[in-house]
């Protein structure tokens, strides 16, 4: 459905049952670094080792002089004793995909031929040899000469790697039998921005990268079909379903093929390969070419047949509700574990049940907007990535899969309430690697992150919310937006002040809790008393239902908003009341009808406000005892 037409219900079943901190970047001084990668890689499919060369042209667009740089060497995480291994062994709720049935680390048991590694053979800067040292998954490089502001420097590197047995995201020979899921496989320059370097060790979370152009040549056994990031430059030499239809492929001599890909303006590069991939394509009208690569096994055919038309529908939904997808191709590839997004592509588990794979596809495709065009730092602001994706993918699923849910975000709210009641919640500003446990991280990122947007719609109105998302995309695509950027965009669209909202929801664990405390008769009218029990303030919608079947709403703006939203229920009469200042825990107002005519009262009929105790959100008169 078009979200602009999506009307949240009043949730009025039978009424008896119903009763039962970051720095702003949207300014003219914004800058970001740029990298251009040229890589040639040879993959040995017998021992899963590879060698490569990399020429990296680094543009220092910052106002700072750089004296060293950092690279990520992600595959070094898959070794016994690595930081990822140690964290896996110490955390209270380790990821089940990374542990044995006995809850032991799978990394700890890897042999020399099963581990992953990524090592530098040589490295120079503008022709001068460099000194460097590997510190786990981070390469620390001391420059031969500083890189002044607004200049470029070229790094030439030789590297070698070994693909680990598939543990998490990347690897070989996973449970679906896919030979190579090649994500986080190359030496990747760390991001430097207005906060400084982001050379985080790889402990199992997600990523941050520098925008740039990739030119990659991959030489591999010619039996293997390859898919992933970028545009194939030599399809007539390669074939494997990439050639022009009904055209002849130029046969290449030898046992290998060299695949040549280019990917403009991306911040990562993934590929996957298997000798048994089926490669289907779907050309969208006035849109990108969709590629589907999956194992040629009977149990997957039905799933991947159903995935393809729904991928097109999802692409159209996101184009309409966020903004146009900016690339000419997108690949959905069987591989990895669960699902993980990459530039122009995703790796998802194959599955013999279409529903699960389709849901994963929708979520990962949505990441093409929230992360691979709006490139937030996932280690620091994971809720902007996973949460915004969860929000828009829930709306998408509800429409294209015809789920017809009254509240598509119900699971997100349930997850958040569970987290609050568990006592394990940490602020969303917590670094992704610093959460005490995995479950609170996931709920904070996915569920509470999604509620940030759904609840923002409650605050500023649904139409303004969708305008905010679209303007946010237009203003910050191909940049690295931070939390203040989405807040400022919403303020500009709505005219409402929202600093309080960003602060309380993301930087604290303050909760929302309002209640109707007393309803009394007063000179032929009805007086309603409400109270704020939680620390987080909110504007309040109140629905009043009368015995004659009529309804009306009352709107209590939050004083620090300095504005009001449009009437979310235009079919009902709405009265805007005086502002409620946060320091006042109590609030009352009077309606011009006698108490005997009031059937019931409800705070927030949309149920989009994340009130942690809704037992006191409704009121109805006590039943009169029968004689």
XYZ file of C-alpha atoms in Angstrom:
627
model
C 0.000 0.000 0.000
C 1.036 3.596 -0.395
C 2.000 4.669 3.117
C 0.640 8.151 2.404
C -2.754 6.480 2.287
C -2.122 4.224 5.257
C -4.531 5.052 8.052
C -3.765 3.639 11.469
C -6.939 2.203 12.993
C -8.642 3.452 16.103
C -8.406 -0.102 17.438
C -12.060 0.124 18.482
C -13.163 -3.456 18.587
C -16.346 -3.955 20.601
C -15.882 -1.199 23.116
C -16.325 -3.554 26.076
C -13.320 -5.527 24.819
C -11.422 -2.375 23.979
C -11.718 -1.151 27.545
C -11.136 -4.817 29.001
C 24.015 12.860 20.705
C 25.548 13.495 17.356
C 26.833 16.505 15.391
C 24.722 17.880 12.556
C 26.112 17.279 9.105
C 23.529 19.104 7.022
C 25.616 22.207 6.611
C 27.911 23.689 3.992
C 31.073 22.499 5.750
C 30.242 18.829 5.244
C 33.016 16.706 3.723
C 33.732 13.025 3.231
C 36.693 11.002 2.053
C 36.844 9.143 -1.260
C 38.648 5.970 -2.377
C 39.132 4.333 -5.768
C 40.022 0.630 -5.694
C 41.573 -1.288 -8.577
C 42.030 -4.956 -7.669
C 43.084 -8.141 -9.451
C 42.427 -11.375 -7.572
C 43.191 -15.034 -8.265
C 41.052 -17.569 -6.402
C 42.142 -21.187 -5.956
C 38.963 -23.212 -5.485
C 40.913 -26.290 -4.389
C 42.449 -24.858 -1.211
C 40.256 -21.731 -0.882
C 43.246 -19.419 -0.864
C 43.591 -16.310 -2.988
C 46.152 -13.682 -3.883
C 45.581 -10.163 -5.037
C 46.913 -6.754 -5.894
C 45.244 -3.513 -4.928
C 45.837 0.036 -6.107
C 43.986 2.458 -3.879
C 43.778 6.161 -4.680
C 42.858 7.955 -1.460
C 41.393 11.470 -1.604
C 41.758 13.368 1.646
C 38.841 15.778 1.482
C 39.119 16.577 5.189
C 40.622 19.760 6.679
C 43.175 17.566 8.499
C 46.624 16.271 7.628
C 46.786 12.493 7.957
C 49.915 10.816 9.336
C 48.697 7.230 9.251
C 45.861 5.177 7.825
C 44.074 1.973 8.800
C 42.734 -0.988 6.869
C 40.221 -3.613 7.945
C 41.382 -7.241 7.611
C 38.079 -8.919 8.443
C 39.009 -12.545 7.691
C 41.529 -12.516 10.553
C 38.530 -12.682 12.899
C 38.004 -16.337 12.014
C 40.970 -17.690 13.954
C 41.124 -19.264 17.416
C 41.949 -16.603 19.975
C 40.735 -13.679 17.848
C 38.681 -10.881 19.404
C 35.569 -12.327 17.765
C 36.368 -15.747 19.242
C 36.988 -14.311 22.718
C 33.778 -12.300 22.664
C 31.862 -15.342 21.494
C 33.205 -17.293 24.466
C 32.491 -14.606 27.056
C 29.074 -13.215 26.090
C 26.090 -14.599 28.000
C 23.974 -15.325 24.903
C 26.318 -16.241 22.034
C 25.009 -16.284 18.469
C 23.741 -19.800 17.802
C 25.057 -19.704 14.233
C 28.572 -19.291 15.588
C 28.445 -21.949 18.290
C 28.163 -25.711 18.562
C 25.232 -27.554 20.111
C 27.153 -27.342 23.385
C 27.285 -23.517 23.033
C 31.029 -23.609 22.345
C 32.693 -21.237 19.898
C 32.990 -22.729 16.422
C 35.913 -20.394 15.740
C 37.906 -21.952 18.585
C 37.808 -25.354 16.874
C 39.023 -24.270 13.411
C 42.135 -25.983 12.045
C 44.871 -24.303 9.986
C 43.125 -25.233 6.751
C 39.724 -24.026 8.040
C 40.616 -20.636 9.484
C 40.350 -17.380 7.617
C 43.200 -14.986 7.165
C 44.062 -11.847 5.249
C 47.722 -10.775 5.246
C 49.674 -8.030 3.540
C 52.632 -9.101 1.397
C 53.793 -5.594 0.467
C 52.525 -2.034 0.746
C 53.792 1.272 -0.629
C 52.610 4.872 -0.747
C 53.344 6.813 -3.930
C 56.181 4.368 -4.600
C 57.725 4.481 -1.121
C 57.662 1.309 1.002
C 55.628 1.575 4.192
C 55.943 0.146 7.677
C 52.802 -1.432 9.066
C 51.620 -3.958 11.609
C 48.634 -6.240 11.816
C 46.638 -5.945 15.021
C 44.047 -8.664 14.608
C 41.492 -7.417 12.110
C 43.066 -3.951 11.827
C 46.155 -2.990 9.821
C 47.955 0.060 11.239
C 49.939 1.869 8.528
C 52.556 4.551 9.203
C 52.738 6.853 6.212
C 55.964 7.604 4.347
C 54.718 11.149 3.973
C 51.667 12.906 5.440
C 48.575 13.402 3.304
C 47.659 17.118 3.492
C 44.070 18.334 3.191
C 42.558 18.233 -0.290
C 45.277 16.041 -1.816
C 45.457 12.439 -2.984
C 47.852 9.597 -2.310
C 48.164 6.204 -4.013
C 48.675 2.967 -2.100
C 49.887 -0.173 -3.883
C 49.425 -3.463 -2.085
C 49.892 -7.173 -2.535
C 47.819 -9.388 -0.270
C 46.917 -13.021 0.312
C 43.980 -14.633 2.027
C 42.241 -17.819 2.973
C 38.477 -18.166 3.002
C 37.310 -19.555 6.373
C 34.796 -22.297 6.840
C 31.544 -20.372 6.924
C 30.898 -19.140 10.475
C 29.262 -15.731 10.046
C 28.269 -13.964 6.823
C 31.368 -14.839 4.786
C 33.022 -18.157 4.165
C 33.086 -21.369 2.204
C 30.839 -24.405 1.969
C 28.015 -23.150 4.147
C 24.980 -25.142 5.250
C 23.278 -24.520 1.900
C 26.315 -25.961 0.116
C 27.347 -22.666 -1.493
C 31.071 -22.777 -2.256
C 32.102 -19.142 -1.765
C 30.351 -16.257 0.018
C 32.952 -13.534 -0.364
C 32.065 -10.604 1.836
C 34.581 -8.676 3.937
C 37.278 -10.390 1.863
C 39.668 -7.595 0.802
C 41.842 -5.087 2.697
C 39.350 -2.252 3.177
C 40.378 1.300 4.032
C 38.809 2.458 7.301
C 36.609 5.534 7.384
C 37.905 8.897 8.558
C 35.280 11.573 9.156
C 34.474 14.558 11.366
C 34.812 12.275 14.413
C 38.209 10.903 13.340
C 39.170 7.333 12.429
C 36.727 4.429 12.697
C 39.133 1.496 12.740
C 36.940 -0.784 14.833
C 38.041 -4.408 15.243
C 35.658 -6.956 13.721
C 33.825 -8.622 16.589
C 30.697 -9.758 14.689
C 28.627 -6.626 14.194
C 28.306 -4.575 11.033
C 30.277 -2.054 9.050
C 31.266 1.441 7.989
C 33.030 2.286 4.748
C 34.434 5.021 2.531
C 32.541 5.986 -0.605
C 34.395 5.176 -3.791
C 34.638 3.428 -7.145
C 35.675 -0.226 -7.518
C 37.328 -1.884 -10.517
C 37.747 -5.603 -9.772
C 39.104 -8.447 -11.912
C 38.484 -11.899 -10.483
C 40.097 -15.009 -11.946
C 38.414 -18.262 -10.925
C 37.660 -21.765 -12.184
C 35.467 -21.358 -15.269
C 32.842 -23.775 -13.914
C 31.871 -21.246 -11.243
C 29.094 -18.705 -11.734
C 29.784 -15.408 -9.973
C 27.412 -12.687 -8.797
C 27.505 -9.703 -6.473
C 28.370 -6.018 -6.507
C 28.946 -4.082 -9.705
C 28.426 -4.334 -13.439
C 30.100 -7.118 -15.434
C 32.275 -5.524 -18.124
C 32.947 -8.614 -20.275
C 29.686 -10.604 -20.409
C 30.325 -12.025 -23.877
C 33.568 -13.576 -22.643
C 31.965 -14.903 -19.470
C 28.515 -16.190 -20.364
C 26.948 -17.871 -17.307
C 23.687 -16.030 -18.023
C 25.216 -12.560 -18.324
C 25.551 -12.573 -22.120
C 23.165 -10.742 -24.396
C 20.200 -13.095 -24.946
C 20.451 -15.307 -28.025
C 24.019 -14.176 -28.654
C 27.161 -16.250 -28.946
C 29.636 -16.329 -26.074
C 33.321 -16.077 -27.036
C 34.918 -19.205 -25.603
C 37.983 -18.631 -23.441
C 40.921 -21.025 -23.358
C 42.205 -22.566 -20.149
C 40.550 -23.657 -16.933
C 39.739 -20.204 -15.593
C 37.779 -17.101 -16.489
C 38.582 -13.543 -15.474
C 35.437 -11.686 -14.445
C 35.726 -7.898 -14.685
C 33.367 -5.844 -12.534
C 33.022 -2.100 -12.030
C 30.985 -0.544 -9.237
C 30.680 3.259 -9.111
C 30.026 5.120 -5.863
C 29.670 2.284 -3.361
C 31.284 1.642 0.014
C 31.753 -2.120 -0.174
C 32.196 -4.936 -2.694
C 30.849 -8.490 -2.286
C 30.829 -11.501 -4.565
C 29.715 -15.112 -4.337
C 30.484 -18.103 -6.556
C 29.354 -21.677 -6.986
C 29.594 -24.218 -9.822
C 25.916 -25.171 -9.402
C 24.300 -21.737 -9.382
C 21.216 -21.175 -11.497
C 21.290 -17.599 -12.800
C 17.935 -15.982 -13.600
C 17.370 -12.361 -14.581
C 14.388 -10.037 -14.513
C 14.557 -6.758 -16.388
C 12.387 -4.150 -14.728
C 10.641 -1.634 -16.925
C 12.518 1.661 -16.632
C 14.491 0.110 -13.794
C 17.434 -2.068 -12.893
C 18.149 -5.619 -13.985
C 17.482 -8.063 -11.160
C 19.779 -11.075 -10.898
C 18.951 -14.226 -8.931
C 21.627 -16.832 -8.208
C 20.694 -19.973 -6.302
C 21.661 -23.626 -6.008
C 20.358 -25.929 -8.726
C 18.429 -28.174 -6.361
C 14.798 -29.197 -6.553
C 13.998 -28.032 -3.014
C 14.930 -24.438 -3.911
C 13.083 -24.060 -7.220
C 9.683 -23.110 -5.826
C 11.185 -20.627 -3.361
C 13.294 -18.810 -5.915
C 10.525 -18.739 -8.507
C 8.296 -16.936 -6.018
C 11.047 -14.583 -4.835
C 11.606 -13.010 -8.248
C 8.328 -11.133 -8.949
C 8.146 -10.011 -5.330
C 11.645 -8.541 -5.575
C 10.394 -6.352 -8.407
C 7.345 -5.329 -6.394
C 9.517 -4.507 -3.377
C 11.861 -2.428 -5.541
C 8.900 -0.433 -6.857
C 7.539 0.076 -3.332
C 10.836 1.429 -1.998
C 11.341 3.620 -5.076
C 7.943 5.196 -4.474
C 8.135 5.605 -0.706
C 11.831 6.460 -0.198
C 13.376 7.486 -3.511
C 14.714 6.001 -6.724
C 17.224 3.141 -6.481
C 20.344 4.701 -8.047
C 22.048 1.677 -9.632
C 21.387 -0.375 -12.763
C 21.422 -3.823 -11.164
C 20.594 -5.672 -7.978
C 21.501 -9.279 -7.179
C 19.764 -11.656 -4.772
C 22.208 -14.470 -4.057
C 21.931 -17.675 -2.071
C 24.807 -17.782 0.390
C 25.942 -16.635 3.788
C 23.737 -17.211 6.808
C 20.386 -15.592 7.354
C 20.674 -12.422 5.300
C 23.169 -9.615 4.902
C 23.117 -6.542 2.715
C 25.886 -5.365 0.410
C 26.257 -2.824 -2.362
C 23.874 -3.706 -5.221
C 23.339 -7.174 -3.733
C 22.485 -9.401 -0.807
C 23.459 -12.833 0.491
C 20.520 -14.796 1.910
C 20.016 -18.363 3.024
C 18.245 -20.369 0.313
C 15.545 -22.101 2.315
C 12.888 -24.487 1.090
C 10.102 -22.323 2.577
C 9.356 -19.306 0.350
C 7.873 -17.126 3.106
C 11.066 -16.884 5.103
C 13.255 -16.152 2.082
C 10.832 -13.542 0.736
C 10.738 -11.757 4.091
C 14.534 -11.765 4.251
C 14.793 -10.512 0.671
C 12.495 -7.571 1.394
C 14.485 -6.593 4.479
C 17.865 -6.866 2.752
C 16.671 -5.009 -0.335
C 15.454 -2.182 1.899
C 19.030 -1.903 3.173
C 19.981 -0.696 -0.299
C 18.456 2.601 0.807
C 19.145 2.529 4.553
C 22.844 1.763 4.584
C 24.025 1.388 1.019
C 22.851 4.825 -0.101
C 22.296 6.431 3.302
C 25.575 5.143 4.712
C 25.315 5.511 8.466
C 28.028 4.189 10.754
C 26.468 0.873 11.763
C 28.771 0.439 14.747
C 27.581 3.682 16.349
C 24.088 4.165 14.928
C 22.907 0.652 14.180
C 19.317 1.651 14.932
C 19.298 4.036 11.957
C 20.315 1.183 9.685
C 18.413 -1.821 11.042
C 15.540 0.109 12.568
C 14.686 2.226 9.537
C 15.003 -0.871 7.345
C 12.679 -2.818 9.659
C 10.155 0.022 9.526
C 9.975 0.353 5.752
C 10.215 -3.398 5.096
C 7.269 -4.006 7.448
C 5.168 -1.586 5.408
C 6.391 -3.164 2.185
C 5.594 -6.716 3.324
C 2.167 -5.628 4.475
C 1.368 -4.349 0.993
C 3.058 -6.603 -1.528
C 2.384 -9.801 0.426
C -1.187 -8.651 1.167
C -0.808 -9.287 4.882
C -3.417 -6.640 5.778
C -2.078 -6.101 9.274
C -3.748 -3.286 11.203
C -0.415 -2.430 12.792
C 2.542 -3.688 10.697
C 4.909 -2.768 13.539
C 3.261 -4.871 16.239
C 6.258 -7.214 16.545
C 8.597 -4.262 17.000
C 6.496 -2.912 19.869
C 6.297 -6.334 21.524
C 10.062 -6.700 21.250
C 10.646 -3.286 22.789
C 8.261 -3.934 25.701
C 10.011 -7.228 26.353
C 13.365 -5.436 26.450
C 12.099 -2.817 28.899
C 10.641 -5.454 31.197
C 13.839 -7.533 31.053
C 15.818 -4.784 32.765
C 18.632 -5.265 30.223
C 18.023 -2.226 28.033
C 20.986 0.020 27.207
C 20.745 3.382 25.414
C 20.734 3.222 21.624
C 23.876 5.354 21.653
C 25.766 2.321 22.990
C 28.450 1.184 20.549
C 27.285 -2.018 18.857
C 30.205 -3.978 20.303
C 29.572 -2.757 23.850
C 26.181 -4.275 24.531
C 26.232 -6.702 27.441
C 24.312 -9.299 25.449
C 23.229 -9.962 21.887
C 19.476 -9.879 22.482
C 19.322 -6.322 23.881
C 21.466 -5.169 20.943
C 19.139 -6.751 18.408
C 15.976 -5.376 19.981
C 17.467 -1.885 20.371
C 18.650 -1.881 16.762
C 15.712 -3.515 14.991
C 12.617 -3.043 17.164
C 13.314 0.199 19.014
C 14.903 1.581 15.844
C 11.737 0.867 13.856
C 9.594 2.461 16.562
C 11.697 5.623 16.300
C 10.038 6.179 12.907
C 6.570 4.740 13.559
C 6.288 6.786 16.750
C 7.699 9.840 14.977
C 4.665 9.532 12.716
C 2.491 9.713 15.826
C 4.327 12.900 16.880
C 4.454 14.823 13.587
C 1.754 13.052 11.550
C 1.964 10.216 9.029
C 2.095 12.413 5.946
C 4.944 14.444 7.411
C 6.746 11.239 8.365
C 6.785 9.988 4.781
C 7.823 13.433 3.526
C 10.628 13.331 6.090
C 11.880 9.956 4.861
C 11.856 11.103 1.245
C 13.610 14.397 1.995
C 16.139 12.617 4.194
C 16.966 10.335 1.271
C 17.288 13.204 -1.188
C 19.427 15.332 1.126
C 21.760 12.630 2.442
C 22.103 9.961 -0.239
C 25.730 9.033 -0.904
C 26.678 10.604 2.420
C 27.127 9.420 6.001
C 24.104 10.790 7.908
C 24.050 10.843 11.705
C 21.070 10.919 14.110
C 20.814 14.694 14.145
C 20.287 14.652 10.382
C 17.051 12.672 10.492
C 15.861 14.822 13.402
C 16.592 18.095 11.595
C 14.930 16.820 8.446
C 11.775 15.987 10.405
C 11.851 19.415 12.038
C 12.139 21.178 8.695
C 9.287 19.166 7.198
C 6.919 19.430 10.174
C 7.840 22.741 11.802
C 7.937 20.916 15.146
C 10.913 20.959 17.544
C 12.177 17.418 18.134
C 15.393 17.626 20.133
C 13.574 16.159 23.143
C 12.475 13.170 21.049
C 15.938 12.294 19.741
C 17.451 12.787 23.202
C 15.048 10.699 25.258
C 14.447 7.892 22.794
C 18.020 7.258 21.635
C 20.311 8.602 24.349
C 18.519 7.352 27.456
C 16.429 4.407 28.578
C 13.632 6.701 29.745
C 10.218 5.185 29.105
C 6.814 6.530 28.102
C 3.969 5.898 30.533
C 0.780 7.930 30.691
C -2.548 7.075 32.295
C -6.099 8.256 32.882
C -6.220 8.626 36.653
C -9.715 9.993 37.320
C -12.901 10.908 35.463
C -15.506 12.917 37.374
C -18.751 14.794 36.833
C -18.492 18.552 37.187
C -21.534 20.819 36.771
C -23.022 18.898 33.875
C -19.639 18.370 32.235
C -16.894 15.722 32.484
C -13.438 16.331 33.936
C -10.622 14.038 32.834
C -7.396 13.770 34.828
C -4.240 12.263 33.333
C -0.778 11.650 34.729
C 2.716 11.155 33.312
C 4.402 8.255 35.136
C 7.406 7.755 32.830
C 10.294 10.160 32.313
C 9.927 10.516 28.544
C 7.437 13.192 27.470
C 4.992 12.870 24.602
C 2.059 14.721 23.063
C -1.199 12.949 23.851
C -4.172 11.990 21.682
C -7.317 11.174 23.680
C -10.339 9.439 22.155
C -13.724 9.803 23.831
C -16.599 7.497 22.826
C -20.160 8.343 23.827
C -23.154 6.101 24.505
C -24.904 7.406 21.374
C -22.055 6.046 19.231
C -20.441 9.383 18.485
C -16.721 9.927 19.005
C -14.339 12.863 19.246
C -10.660 13.360 19.983
C -8.720 15.776 22.133
C -5.102 16.670 21.403
C -2.657 17.717 24.111
C 0.504 19.132 22.477
C 3.775 18.801 24.319
C 4.907 22.315 25.168
C 8.527 21.783 24.071
C 7.349 20.744 20.591
C 6.387 24.380 19.877
C 3.810 23.183 17.368
C 1.017 20.731 16.626
C 0.453 17.928 14.152
C -2.469 17.802 11.762
C -5.588 15.934 12.820
C -4.783 12.213 12.306
C -8.516 11.352 12.316
C -10.141 13.857 9.954
C -13.486 12.051 10.176
C -13.669 12.962 13.865
C -13.958 16.348 15.478
C -10.707 17.264 17.256
C -10.168 19.829 20.009
C -6.631 21.143 20.527
C -6.066 21.723 24.237
C -3.467 23.788 26.078
C 0.132 22.530 26.006
C 1.397 20.069 28.607
C 4.736 21.110 30.100
C 7.016 18.170 30.918
C 7.651 19.302 34.503
C 3.963 18.967 35.302
C 3.215 15.326 35.992
C -0.566 15.927 36.091
C -2.946 17.354 33.499
C -6.685 17.771 33.354
C -9.287 19.055 30.925
C -13.054 19.255 30.712
C -15.413 18.109 27.955
C -18.793 19.702 27.406
C -20.891 16.598 27.892
C -22.137 15.001 31.104
C -20.371 12.002 32.542
C -23.438 9.785 32.125
C -23.066 10.089 28.324
C -19.447 8.913 28.276
C -18.961 5.275 27.326
C -15.176 5.196 27.405
C -11.919 7.110 27.106
C -8.640 5.999 25.562
C -5.169 7.525 25.393
C -3.541 7.026 21.963
C -6.106 5.083 19.907
C -3.438 4.543 17.205
C -1.310 2.534 19.660
C 1.792 3.970 18.009
C 2.990 5.629 21.202
C 5.236 3.110 22.955
C 3.538 3.350 26.347
C 5.116 0.660 28.511
C 2.038 0.206 30.726
C -1.220 0.442 28.806
C -3.360 -0.938 31.611
C -4.276 2.614 32.663
C -4.662 4.073 29.164
C -8.390 3.405 29.057
C -11.362 4.259 31.265
C -14.996 3.257 31.337
C -17.702 3.806 33.949
C -18.278 1.113 36.488
C -21.226 -1.101 35.636
C -24.361 -0.365 37.693
C -25.284 -3.400 39.845
C -28.563 -5.045 38.824
C -31.243 -5.554 41.512
